[in-house]
């Protein structure tokens, strides 16, 4: 077979490739799904009895807004990083919101100490927080990674980490709306700690994804 025949056969077998929607549109689709899932859980469990009282405290509102901003910006950054022509600096997008989230939790701890005294520093257990963020955050992160499954050979570790952060942060917002925790230190330890655990798990998952993508690319 000569070169012209080969080119002709290859051209005849070509199929049109569907262009992916804009990253912001895809991120909005995932965020809509994630917020609906979390809202369904809040509706199932019912809002916490002191929710309106809590929303009158500035640091409580700041915690919710910064956690939500962390999840939204992490999702947007993940979809942007899934494209090869995007700058790797997109990974920095959620960091200011995440730092503000942690800072607002620290402000809550100080407010609790001023209001309750040393009792506010007593750290208890809240396995309910752990279970909800883990069992909700991980599936949400996996759903985001599934939407970005074709990005494996590009930046799998940052994409997986951002997916984990997005899922865990949005889950933490939902948890705050129905799960009762009096002390901000408890919120910092259990919400923040479980979110960090999901992100660390995403690091290992991203590395495994990268290795599989490398093996597939080498085999191809």
mmCIF file of N, CA and C in Angstrom, residues 28-165:
data_model
loop_
_atom_site.group_PDB
_atom_site.id
_atom_site.type_symbol
_atom_site.label_atom_id
_atom_site.label_comp_id
_atom_site.label_asym_id
_atom_site.label_seq_id
_atom_site.Cartn_x
_atom_site.Cartn_y
_atom_site.Cartn_z
ATOM 1 N N UNK A 28 -19.810 24.621 36.298
ATOM 2 C CA UNK A 28 -21.143 24.983 36.781
ATOM 3 C C UNK A 28 -22.063 23.764 36.821
ATOM 4 N N UNK A 29 -21.928 22.875 35.849
ATOM 5 C CA UNK A 29 -22.732 21.650 35.834
ATOM 6 C C UNK A 29 -22.423 20.797 37.054
ATOM 7 N N UNK A 30 -21.131 20.614 37.319
ATOM 8 C CA UNK A 30 -20.761 19.806 38.486
ATOM 9 C C UNK A 30 -21.196 20.472 39.783
ATOM 10 N N UNK A 31 -20.998 21.780 39.884
ATOM 11 C CA UNK A 31 -21.376 22.485 41.105
ATOM 12 C C UNK A 31 -22.884 22.397 41.340
ATOM 13 N N UNK A 32 -23.658 22.480 40.267
ATOM 14 C CA UNK A 32 -25.102 22.322 40.416
ATOM 15 C C UNK A 32 -25.461 20.956 40.964
ATOM 16 N N UNK A 33 -24.804 19.922 40.439
ATOM 17 C CA UNK A 33 -25.037 18.566 40.939
ATOM 18 C C UNK A 33 -24.629 18.446 42.401
ATOM 19 N N UNK A 34 -23.451 18.978 42.753
ATOM 20 C CA UNK A 34 -22.950 18.871 44.123
ATOM 21 C C UNK A 34 -23.853 19.594 45.110
ATOM 22 N N UNK A 35 -24.286 20.799 44.758
ATOM 23 C CA UNK A 35 -25.148 21.572 45.659
ATOM 24 C C UNK A 35 -26.514 20.919 45.823
ATOM 25 N N UNK A 36 -27.023 20.322 44.750
ATOM 26 C CA UNK A 36 -28.293 19.604 44.860
ATOM 27 C C UNK A 36 -28.166 18.393 45.776
ATOM 28 N N UNK A 37 -27.052 17.675 45.656
ATOM 29 C CA UNK A 37 -26.834 16.500 46.500
ATOM 30 C C UNK A 37 -26.742 16.895 47.971
ATOM 31 N N UNK A 38 -25.988 17.950 48.253
ATOM 32 C CA UNK A 38 -25.844 18.401 49.637
ATOM 33 C C UNK A 38 -27.165 18.959 50.159
ATOM 34 N N UNK A 39 -27.879 19.719 49.323
ATOM 35 C CA UNK A 39 -29.179 20.259 49.735
ATOM 36 C C UNK A 39 -30.164 19.141 50.061
ATOM 37 N N UNK A 40 -30.112 18.054 49.299
ATOM 38 C CA UNK A 40 -30.991 16.917 49.574
ATOM 39 C C UNK A 40 -30.679 16.315 50.946
ATOM 40 N N UNK A 41 -29.397 16.242 51.282
ATOM 41 C CA UNK A 41 -29.016 15.721 52.606
ATOM 42 C C UNK A 41 -29.492 16.649 53.716
ATOM 43 N N UNK A 42 -29.345 17.950 53.506
ATOM 44 C CA UNK A 42 -29.797 18.906 54.522
ATOM 45 C C UNK A 42 -31.312 18.792 54.706
ATOM 46 N N UNK A 43 -32.041 18.655 53.593
ATOM 47 C CA UNK A 43 -33.496 18.510 53.685
ATOM 48 C C UNK A 43 -33.872 17.197 54.377
ATOM 49 N N UNK A 44 -33.097 16.151 54.139
ATOM 50 C CA UNK A 44 -33.383 14.848 54.751
ATOM 51 C C UNK A 44 -33.198 14.900 56.269
ATOM 52 N N UNK A 45 -32.075 15.489 56.705
ATOM 53 C CA UNK A 45 -31.781 15.542 58.139
ATOM 54 C C UNK A 45 -32.515 16.694 58.833
ATOM 55 N N UNK A 46 -32.853 17.732 58.070
ATOM 56 C CA UNK A 46 -33.489 18.900 58.661
ATOM 57 C C UNK A 46 -32.450 19.902 59.148
ATOM 58 N N UNK A 47 -32.698 21.199 58.983
ATOM 59 C CA UNK A 47 -31.728 22.205 59.431
ATOM 60 C C UNK A 47 -31.582 22.187 60.950
ATOM 61 N N UNK A 48 -30.427 22.587 61.421
ATOM 62 C CA UNK A 48 -30.174 22.617 62.856
ATOM 63 C C UNK A 48 -31.098 23.628 63.533
ATOM 64 N N UNK A 49 -31.437 23.364 64.780
ATOM 65 C CA UNK A 49 -32.444 24.167 65.465
ATOM 66 C C UNK A 49 -31.995 25.604 65.723
ATOM 67 N N UNK A 50 -30.670 25.820 65.800
ATOM 68 C CA UNK A 50 -30.168 27.163 66.087
ATOM 69 C C UNK A 50 -29.554 27.820 64.851
ATOM 70 N N UNK A 51 -29.977 27.400 63.662
ATOM 71 C CA UNK A 51 -29.350 27.886 62.437
ATOM 72 C C UNK A 51 -29.478 29.404 62.298
ATOM 73 N N UNK A 52 -30.670 29.947 62.522
ATOM 74 C CA UNK A 52 -30.855 31.388 62.356
ATOM 75 C C UNK A 52 -30.031 32.172 63.372
ATOM 76 N N UNK A 53 -29.950 31.638 64.587
ATOM 77 C CA UNK A 53 -29.127 32.302 65.606
ATOM 78 C C UNK A 53 -27.661 32.298 65.190
ATOM 79 N N UNK A 54 -27.202 31.185 64.650
ATOM 80 C CA UNK A 54 -25.812 31.084 64.217
ATOM 81 C C UNK A 54 -25.507 32.039 63.066
ATOM 82 N N UNK A 55 -26.473 32.207 62.187
ATOM 83 C CA UNK A 55 -26.254 33.068 61.032
ATOM 84 C C UNK A 55 -26.229 34.551 61.412
ATOM 85 N N UNK A 56 -26.557 34.861 62.655
ATOM 86 C CA UNK A 56 -26.431 36.234 63.132
ATOM 87 C C UNK A 56 -25.019 36.548 63.610
ATOM 88 N N UNK A 57 -24.164 35.542 63.683
ATOM 89 C CA UNK A 57 -22.779 35.740 64.115
ATOM 90 C C UNK A 57 -21.901 35.903 62.877
ATOM 91 N N UNK A 58 -21.166 37.019 62.793
ATOM 92 C CA UNK A 58 -20.376 37.274 61.579
ATOM 93 C C UNK A 58 -19.383 36.164 61.249
ATOM 94 N N UNK A 59 -18.704 35.598 62.263
ATOM 95 C CA UNK A 59 -17.698 34.579 61.950
ATOM 96 C C UNK A 59 -18.341 33.287 61.461
ATOM 97 N N UNK A 60 -19.589 33.025 61.879
ATOM 98 C CA UNK A 60 -20.287 31.832 61.396
ATOM 99 C C UNK A 60 -20.635 31.999 59.910
ATOM 100 N N UNK A 61 -21.124 33.185 59.550
ATOM 101 C CA UNK A 61 -21.438 33.450 58.149
ATOM 102 C C UNK A 61 -20.163 33.402 57.311
ATOM 103 N N UNK A 62 -19.076 33.959 57.841
ATOM 104 C CA UNK A 62 -17.797 33.953 57.117
ATOM 105 C C UNK A 62 -17.324 32.526 56.872
ATOM 106 N N UNK A 63 -17.478 31.653 57.867
ATOM 107 C CA UNK A 63 -17.076 30.261 57.689
ATOM 108 C C UNK A 63 -17.818 29.609 56.536
ATOM 109 N N UNK A 64 -19.136 29.811 56.497
ATOM 110 C CA UNK A 64 -19.942 29.215 55.431
ATOM 111 C C UNK A 64 -19.551 29.765 54.060
ATOM 112 N N UNK A 65 -19.406 31.101 53.975
ATOM 113 C CA UNK A 65 -19.108 31.720 52.685
ATOM 114 C C UNK A 65 -17.723 31.335 52.187
ATOM 115 N N UNK A 66 -16.746 31.317 53.076
ATOM 116 C CA UNK A 66 -15.391 30.969 52.646
ATOM 117 C C UNK A 66 -15.278 29.485 52.299
ATOM 118 N N UNK A 67 -15.980 28.627 53.035
ATOM 119 C CA UNK A 67 -15.978 27.201 52.689
ATOM 120 C C UNK A 67 -16.616 26.990 51.319
ATOM 121 N N UNK A 68 -17.738 27.667 51.076
ATOM 122 C CA UNK A 68 -18.398 27.550 49.780
ATOM 123 C C UNK A 68 -17.503 28.091 48.668
ATOM 124 N N UNK A 69 -16.864 29.232 48.922
ATOM 125 C CA UNK A 69 -15.958 29.813 47.923
ATOM 126 C C UNK A 69 -14.796 28.870 47.637
ATOM 127 N N UNK A 70 -14.286 28.204 48.676
ATOM 128 C CA UNK A 70 -13.200 27.235 48.479
ATOM 129 C C UNK A 70 -13.636 26.119 47.550
ATOM 130 N N UNK A 71 -14.840 25.574 47.795
ATOM 131 C CA UNK A 71 -15.334 24.493 46.948
ATOM 132 C C UNK A 71 -15.561 24.936 45.513
ATOM 133 N N UNK A 72 -16.166 26.099 45.334
ATOM 134 C CA UNK A 72 -16.463 26.603 43.985
ATOM 135 C C UNK A 72 -15.175 26.878 43.217
ATOM 136 N N UNK A 73 -14.236 27.572 43.848
ATOM 137 C CA UNK A 73 -12.995 27.928 43.162
ATOM 138 C C UNK A 73 -12.128 26.700 42.885
ATOM 139 N N UNK A 74 -12.149 25.718 43.791
ATOM 140 C CA UNK A 74 -11.398 24.482 43.549
ATOM 141 C C UNK A 74 -11.960 23.744 42.342
ATOM 142 N N UNK A 75 -13.280 23.714 42.215
ATOM 143 C CA UNK A 75 -13.908 23.050 41.062
ATOM 144 C C UNK A 75 -13.538 23.769 39.761
ATOM 145 N N UNK A 76 -13.628 25.098 39.765
ATOM 146 C CA UNK A 76 -13.280 25.863 38.568
ATOM 147 C C UNK A 76 -11.822 25.610 38.191
ATOM 148 N N UNK A 77 -10.935 25.634 39.177
ATOM 149 C CA UNK A 77 -9.512 25.411 38.903
ATOM 150 C C UNK A 77 -9.269 24.016 38.342
ATOM 151 N N UNK A 78 -9.983 23.006 38.861
ATOM 152 C CA UNK A 78 -9.811 21.640 38.368
ATOM 153 C C UNK A 78 -10.174 21.539 36.887
ATOM 154 N N UNK A 79 -11.280 22.146 36.495
ATOM 155 C CA UNK A 79 -11.692 22.081 35.095
ATOM 156 C C UNK A 79 -10.758 22.876 34.195
ATOM 157 N N UNK A 80 -10.235 23.981 34.695
ATOM 158 C CA UNK A 80 -9.272 24.738 33.904
ATOM 159 C C UNK A 80 -7.971 23.954 33.728
ATOM 160 N N UNK A 81 -7.503 23.310 34.791
ATOM 161 C CA UNK A 81 -6.248 22.569 34.726
ATOM 162 C C UNK A 81 -6.345 21.320 33.869
ATOM 163 N N UNK A 82 -7.559 20.875 33.584
ATOM 164 C CA UNK A 82 -7.710 19.673 32.764
ATOM 165 C C UNK A 82 -7.387 19.935 31.294
ATOM 166 N N UNK A 83 -7.221 21.195 30.931
ATOM 167 C CA UNK A 83 -6.880 21.544 29.549
ATOM 168 C C UNK A 83 -5.380 21.804 29.434
ATOM 169 N N UNK A 84 -4.756 21.268 28.395
ATOM 170 C CA UNK A 84 -3.293 21.381 28.295
ATOM 171 C C UNK A 84 -2.783 22.790 28.066
ATOM 172 N N UNK A 85 -3.631 23.685 27.544
ATOM 173 C CA UNK A 85 -3.151 25.033 27.248
ATOM 174 C C UNK A 85 -3.344 26.003 28.404
ATOM 175 N N UNK A 86 -3.844 25.514 29.543
ATOM 176 C CA UNK A 86 -4.058 26.381 30.699
ATOM 177 C C UNK A 86 -2.801 26.420 31.575
ATOM 178 N N UNK A 87 -2.608 27.555 32.226
ATOM 179 C CA UNK A 87 -1.460 27.713 33.113
ATOM 180 C C UNK A 87 -1.614 26.851 34.363
ATOM 181 N N UNK A 88 -0.497 26.305 34.815
ATOM 182 C CA UNK A 88 -0.521 25.495 36.040
ATOM 183 C C UNK A 88 -0.820 26.344 37.270
ATOM 184 N N UNK A 89 -0.769 27.660 37.130
ATOM 185 C CA UNK A 89 -1.054 28.546 38.262
ATOM 186 C C UNK A 89 -2.529 28.556 38.648
ATOM 187 N N UNK A 90 -3.380 27.940 37.833
ATOM 188 C CA UNK A 90 -4.788 27.810 38.215
ATOM 189 C C UNK A 90 -4.928 27.060 39.534
ATOM 190 N N UNK A 91 -3.936 26.254 39.870
ATOM 191 C CA UNK A 91 -4.015 25.489 41.116
ATOM 192 C C UNK A 91 -4.059 26.412 42.335
ATOM 193 N N UNK A 92 -3.595 27.636 42.181
ATOM 194 C CA UNK A 92 -3.562 28.595 43.291
ATOM 195 C C UNK A 92 -4.909 29.263 43.531
ATOM 196 N N UNK A 93 -5.841 29.099 42.611
ATOM 197 C CA UNK A 93 -7.104 29.849 42.674
ATOM 198 C C UNK A 93 -7.854 29.692 44.001
ATOM 199 N N UNK A 94 -8.021 28.467 44.545
ATOM 200 C CA UNK A 94 -8.804 28.348 45.782
ATOM 201 C C UNK A 94 -8.026 28.637 47.057
ATOM 202 N N UNK A 95 -6.716 28.846 46.953
ATOM 203 C CA UNK A 95 -5.912 28.974 48.173
ATOM 204 C C UNK A 95 -6.291 30.177 49.037
ATOM 205 N N UNK A 96 -6.523 31.377 48.476
ATOM 206 C CA UNK A 96 -6.936 32.487 49.345
ATOM 207 C C UNK A 96 -8.245 32.211 50.092
ATOM 208 N N UNK A 97 -9.220 31.618 49.399
ATOM 209 C CA UNK A 97 -10.489 31.306 50.062
ATOM 210 C C UNK A 97 -10.286 30.252 51.144
ATOM 211 N N UNK A 98 -9.436 29.250 50.857
ATOM 212 C CA UNK A 98 -9.169 28.214 51.857
ATOM 213 C C UNK A 98 -8.474 28.798 53.080
ATOM 214 N N UNK A 99 -7.518 29.707 52.846
ATOM 215 C CA UNK A 99 -6.839 30.356 53.978
ATOM 216 C C UNK A 99 -7.821 31.207 54.775
ATOM 217 N N UNK A 100 -8.725 31.901 54.074
ATOM 218 C CA UNK A 100 -9.733 32.704 54.772
ATOM 219 C C UNK A 100 -10.699 31.817 55.552
ATOM 220 N N UNK A 101 -11.008 30.645 55.011
ATOM 221 C CA UNK A 101 -11.872 29.685 55.709
ATOM 222 C C UNK A 101 -11.241 29.258 57.031
ATOM 223 N N UNK A 102 -9.971 28.868 56.964
ATOM 224 C CA UNK A 102 -9.264 28.472 58.187
ATOM 225 C C UNK A 102 -9.171 29.657 59.143
ATOM 226 N N UNK A 103 -8.911 30.860 58.600
ATOM 227 C CA UNK A 103 -8.825 32.042 59.447
ATOM 228 C C UNK A 103 -10.139 32.352 60.139
ATOM 229 N N UNK A 104 -11.254 32.179 59.437
ATOM 230 C CA UNK A 104 -12.562 32.435 60.051
ATOM 231 C C UNK A 104 -12.850 31.419 61.159
ATOM 232 N N UNK A 105 -12.374 30.186 60.972
ATOM 233 C CA UNK A 105 -12.525 29.197 62.037
ATOM 234 C C UNK A 105 -11.688 29.592 63.258
ATOM 235 N N UNK A 106 -10.490 30.151 62.999
ATOM 236 C CA UNK A 106 -9.673 30.628 64.105
ATOM 237 C C UNK A 106 -10.327 31.786 64.831
ATOM 238 N N UNK A 107 -10.961 32.692 64.081
ATOM 239 C CA UNK A 107 -11.695 33.797 64.713
ATOM 240 C C UNK A 107 -12.840 33.262 65.563
ATOM 241 N N UNK A 108 -13.482 32.194 65.077
ATOM 242 C CA UNK A 108 -14.551 31.580 65.850
ATOM 243 C C UNK A 108 -14.049 31.010 67.157
ATOM 244 N N UNK A 109 -12.844 30.421 67.106
ATOM 245 C CA UNK A 109 -12.251 29.893 68.344
ATOM 246 C C UNK A 109 -12.012 31.012 69.353
ATOM 247 N N UNK A 110 -11.484 32.152 68.870
ATOM 248 C CA UNK A 110 -11.235 33.278 69.771
ATOM 249 C C UNK A 110 -12.539 33.825 70.333
ATOM 250 N N UNK A 111 -13.574 33.897 69.491
ATOM 251 C CA UNK A 111 -14.875 34.384 69.964
ATOM 252 C C UNK A 111 -15.450 33.439 71.013
ATOM 253 N N UNK A 112 -15.265 32.135 70.814
ATOM 254 C CA UNK A 112 -15.767 31.160 71.789
ATOM 255 C C UNK A 112 -15.028 31.265 73.115
ATOM 256 N N UNK A 113 -13.714 31.508 73.048
ATOM 257 C CA UNK A 113 -12.941 31.652 74.286
ATOM 258 C C UNK A 113 -13.422 32.881 75.052
ATOM 259 N N UNK A 114 -13.679 33.987 74.332
ATOM 260 C CA UNK A 114 -14.167 35.191 74.994
ATOM 261 C C UNK A 114 -15.556 34.985 75.591
ATOM 262 N N UNK A 115 -16.357 34.125 74.962
ATOM 263 C CA UNK A 115 -17.737 33.930 75.415
ATOM 264 C C UNK A 115 -17.856 32.821 76.462
ATOM 265 N N UNK A 116 -17.060 31.748 76.301
ATOM 266 C CA UNK A 116 -17.222 30.562 77.144
ATOM 267 C C UNK A 116 -16.055 30.324 78.090
ATOM 268 N N UNK A 117 -14.928 30.984 77.855
ATOM 269 C CA UNK A 117 -13.766 30.744 78.682
ATOM 270 C C UNK A 117 -13.009 29.500 78.245
ATOM 271 N N UNK A 118 -12.173 28.937 79.114
ATOM 272 C CA UNK A 118 -11.355 27.763 78.765
ATOM 273 C C UNK A 118 -12.172 26.565 78.293
ATOM 274 N N UNK A 119 -13.421 26.500 78.650
ATOM 275 C CA UNK A 119 -14.257 25.376 78.232
ATOM 276 C C UNK A 119 -14.342 25.274 76.706
ATOM 277 N N UNK A 120 -14.173 26.407 76.033
ATOM 278 C CA UNK A 120 -14.244 26.414 74.573
ATOM 279 C C UNK A 120 -13.086 25.656 73.933
ATOM 280 N N UNK A 121 -12.009 25.429 74.711
ATOM 281 C CA UNK A 121 -10.834 24.751 74.174
ATOM 282 C C UNK A 121 -10.860 23.249 74.416
ATOM 283 N N UNK A 122 -11.928 22.757 75.004
ATOM 284 C CA UNK A 122 -12.057 21.317 75.217
ATOM 285 C C UNK A 122 -12.467 20.670 73.896
ATOM 286 N N UNK A 123 -11.644 19.750 73.422
ATOM 287 C CA UNK A 123 -11.882 19.118 72.131
ATOM 288 C C UNK A 123 -12.558 17.761 72.336
ATOM 289 N N UNK A 124 -13.772 17.642 71.835
ATOM 290 C CA UNK A 124 -14.502 16.390 71.927
ATOM 291 C C UNK A 124 -14.442 15.634 70.614
ATOM 292 N N UNK A 125 -15.273 14.629 70.496
ATOM 293 C CA UNK A 125 -15.323 13.828 69.281
ATOM 294 C C UNK A 125 -16.626 14.109 68.528
ATOM 295 N N UNK A 126 -16.547 14.004 67.224
ATOM 296 C CA UNK A 126 -17.737 14.172 66.388
ATOM 297 C C UNK A 126 -17.570 13.289 65.156
ATOM 298 N N UNK A 127 -17.813 12.001 65.344
ATOM 299 C CA UNK A 127 -17.660 11.067 64.233
ATOM 300 C C UNK A 127 -18.709 11.309 63.159
ATOM 301 N N UNK A 128 -19.831 11.956 63.538
ATOM 302 C CA UNK A 128 -20.835 12.291 62.537
ATOM 303 C C UNK A 128 -20.277 13.228 61.475
ATOM 304 N N UNK A 129 -19.501 14.231 61.912
ATOM 305 C CA UNK A 129 -18.843 15.143 60.965
ATOM 306 C C UNK A 129 -17.912 14.368 60.040
ATOM 307 N N UNK A 130 -17.117 13.514 60.650
ATOM 308 C CA UNK A 130 -16.143 12.730 59.890
ATOM 309 C C UNK A 130 -16.836 11.885 58.825
ATOM 310 N N UNK A 131 -17.892 11.190 59.231
ATOM 311 C CA UNK A 131 -18.577 10.289 58.300
ATOM 312 C C UNK A 131 -19.229 11.066 57.166
ATOM 313 N N UNK A 132 -19.898 12.182 57.501
ATOM 314 C CA UNK A 132 -20.624 12.902 56.453
ATOM 315 C C UNK A 132 -19.672 13.484 55.420
ATOM 316 N N UNK A 133 -18.629 14.190 55.871
ATOM 317 C CA UNK A 133 -17.712 14.810 54.919
ATOM 318 C C UNK A 133 -17.002 13.744 54.097
ATOM 319 N N UNK A 134 -16.650 12.632 54.738
ATOM 320 C CA UNK A 134 -15.970 11.564 54.014
ATOM 321 C C UNK A 134 -16.906 10.889 53.023
ATOM 322 N N UNK A 135 -18.104 10.522 53.488
ATOM 323 C CA UNK A 135 -19.027 9.771 52.641
ATOM 324 C C UNK A 135 -19.704 10.633 51.589
ATOM 325 N N UNK A 136 -19.755 11.928 51.803
ATOM 326 C CA UNK A 136 -20.299 12.829 50.792
ATOM 327 C C UNK A 136 -19.184 13.440 49.947
ATOM 328 N N UNK A 137 -18.106 13.841 50.591
ATOM 329 C CA UNK A 137 -17.031 14.520 49.869
ATOM 330 C C UNK A 137 -16.311 13.633 48.876
ATOM 331 N N UNK A 138 -16.060 12.375 49.259
ATOM 332 C CA UNK A 138 -15.333 11.472 48.352
ATOM 333 C C UNK A 138 -16.142 11.183 47.084
ATOM 334 N N UNK A 139 -17.430 10.794 47.177
ATOM 335 C CA UNK A 139 -18.196 10.594 45.941
ATOM 336 C C UNK A 139 -18.295 11.846 45.062
ATOM 337 N N UNK A 140 -18.436 13.010 45.702
ATOM 338 C CA UNK A 140 -18.477 14.237 44.904
ATOM 339 C C UNK A 140 -17.145 14.451 44.180
ATOM 340 N N UNK A 141 -16.048 14.206 44.886
ATOM 341 C CA UNK A 141 -14.739 14.348 44.248
ATOM 342 C C UNK A 141 -14.576 13.349 43.105
ATOM 343 N N UNK A 142 -15.043 12.111 43.317
ATOM 344 C CA UNK A 142 -14.941 11.098 42.265
ATOM 345 C C UNK A 142 -15.781 11.473 41.050
ATOM 346 N N UNK A 143 -16.951 12.075 41.299
ATOM 347 C CA UNK A 143 -17.789 12.485 40.168
ATOM 348 C C UNK A 143 -17.103 13.583 39.360
ATOM 349 N N UNK A 144 -16.401 14.496 40.043
ATOM 350 C CA UNK A 144 -15.676 15.543 39.331
ATOM 351 C C UNK A 144 -14.522 14.939 38.531
ATOM 352 N N UNK A 145 -13.789 14.016 39.165
ATOM 353 C CA UNK A 145 -12.672 13.376 38.472
ATOM 354 C C UNK A 145 -13.174 12.578 37.270
ATOM 355 N N UNK A 146 -14.353 11.945 37.414
ATOM 356 C CA UNK A 146 -14.906 11.196 36.285
ATOM 357 C C UNK A 146 -15.191 12.128 35.114
ATOM 358 N N UNK A 147 -15.707 13.314 35.408
ATOM 359 C CA UNK A 147 -15.952 14.274 34.334
ATOM 360 C C UNK A 147 -14.651 14.713 33.663
ATOM 361 N N UNK A 148 -13.540 14.596 34.396
ATOM 362 C CA UNK A 148 -12.233 15.019 33.883
ATOM 363 C C UNK A 148 -11.329 13.828 33.583
ATOM 364 N N UNK A 149 -11.941 12.668 33.346
ATOM 365 C CA UNK A 149 -11.158 11.436 33.195
ATOM 366 C C UNK A 149 -10.208 11.483 32.003
ATOM 367 N N UNK A 150 -10.539 12.275 30.994
ATOM 368 C CA UNK A 150 -9.665 12.366 29.824
ATOM 369 C C UNK A 150 -8.465 13.269 30.074
ATOM 370 N N UNK A 151 -8.412 13.896 31.245
ATOM 371 C CA UNK A 151 -7.287 14.770 31.564
ATOM 372 C C UNK A 151 -6.156 14.007 32.248
ATOM 373 N N UNK A 152 -6.293 12.684 32.356
ATOM 374 C CA UNK A 152 -5.303 11.876 33.066
ATOM 375 C C UNK A 152 -3.862 12.136 32.679
ATOM 376 N N UNK A 153 -3.529 12.171 31.370
ATOM 377 C CA UNK A 153 -2.124 12.371 30.993
ATOM 378 C C UNK A 153 -1.628 13.794 31.210
ATOM 379 N N UNK A 154 -2.490 14.717 31.602
ATOM 380 C CA UNK A 154 -2.081 16.125 31.662
ATOM 381 C C UNK A 154 -1.606 16.492 33.078
ATOM 382 N N UNK A 155 -2.527 16.701 34.008
ATOM 383 C CA UNK A 155 -2.168 17.085 35.385
ATOM 384 C C UNK A 155 -3.024 16.290 36.367
ATOM 385 N N UNK A 156 -2.857 15.003 36.449
ATOM 386 C CA UNK A 156 -3.781 14.190 37.260
ATOM 387 C C UNK A 156 -3.745 14.492 38.754
ATOM 388 N N UNK A 157 -2.561 14.738 39.303
ATOM 389 C CA UNK A 157 -2.470 14.955 40.753
ATOM 390 C C UNK A 157 -3.151 16.269 41.159
ATOM 391 N N UNK A 158 -2.812 17.417 40.541
ATOM 392 C CA UNK A 158 -3.525 18.649 40.917
ATOM 393 C C UNK A 158 -5.023 18.570 40.688
ATOM 394 N N UNK A 159 -5.450 17.941 39.589
ATOM 395 C CA UNK A 159 -6.879 17.838 39.312
ATOM 396 C C UNK A 159 -7.573 17.004 40.384
ATOM 397 N N UNK A 160 -6.962 15.883 40.774
ATOM 398 C CA UNK A 160 -7.555 15.035 41.813
ATOM 399 C C UNK A 160 -7.596 15.753 43.155
ATOM 400 N N UNK A 161 -6.524 16.469 43.489
ATOM 401 C CA UNK A 161 -6.477 17.196 44.761
ATOM 402 C C UNK A 161 -7.545 18.286 44.795
ATOM 403 N N UNK A 162 -7.672 19.025 43.717
ATOM 404 C CA UNK A 162 -8.692 20.076 43.663
ATOM 405 C C UNK A 162 -10.097 19.481 43.712
ATOM 406 N N UNK A 163 -10.272 18.323 43.084
ATOM 407 C CA UNK A 163 -11.561 17.646 43.173
ATOM 408 C C UNK A 163 -11.887 17.241 44.601
ATOM 409 N N UNK A 164 -10.878 16.714 45.308
ATOM 410 C CA UNK A 164 -11.090 16.354 46.710
ATOM 411 C C UNK A 164 -11.413 17.561 47.565
ATOM 412 N N UNK A 165 -10.694 18.661 47.334
ATOM 413 C CA UNK A 165 -10.940 19.884 48.102
ATOM 414 C C UNK A 165 -12.334 20.428 47.816
#
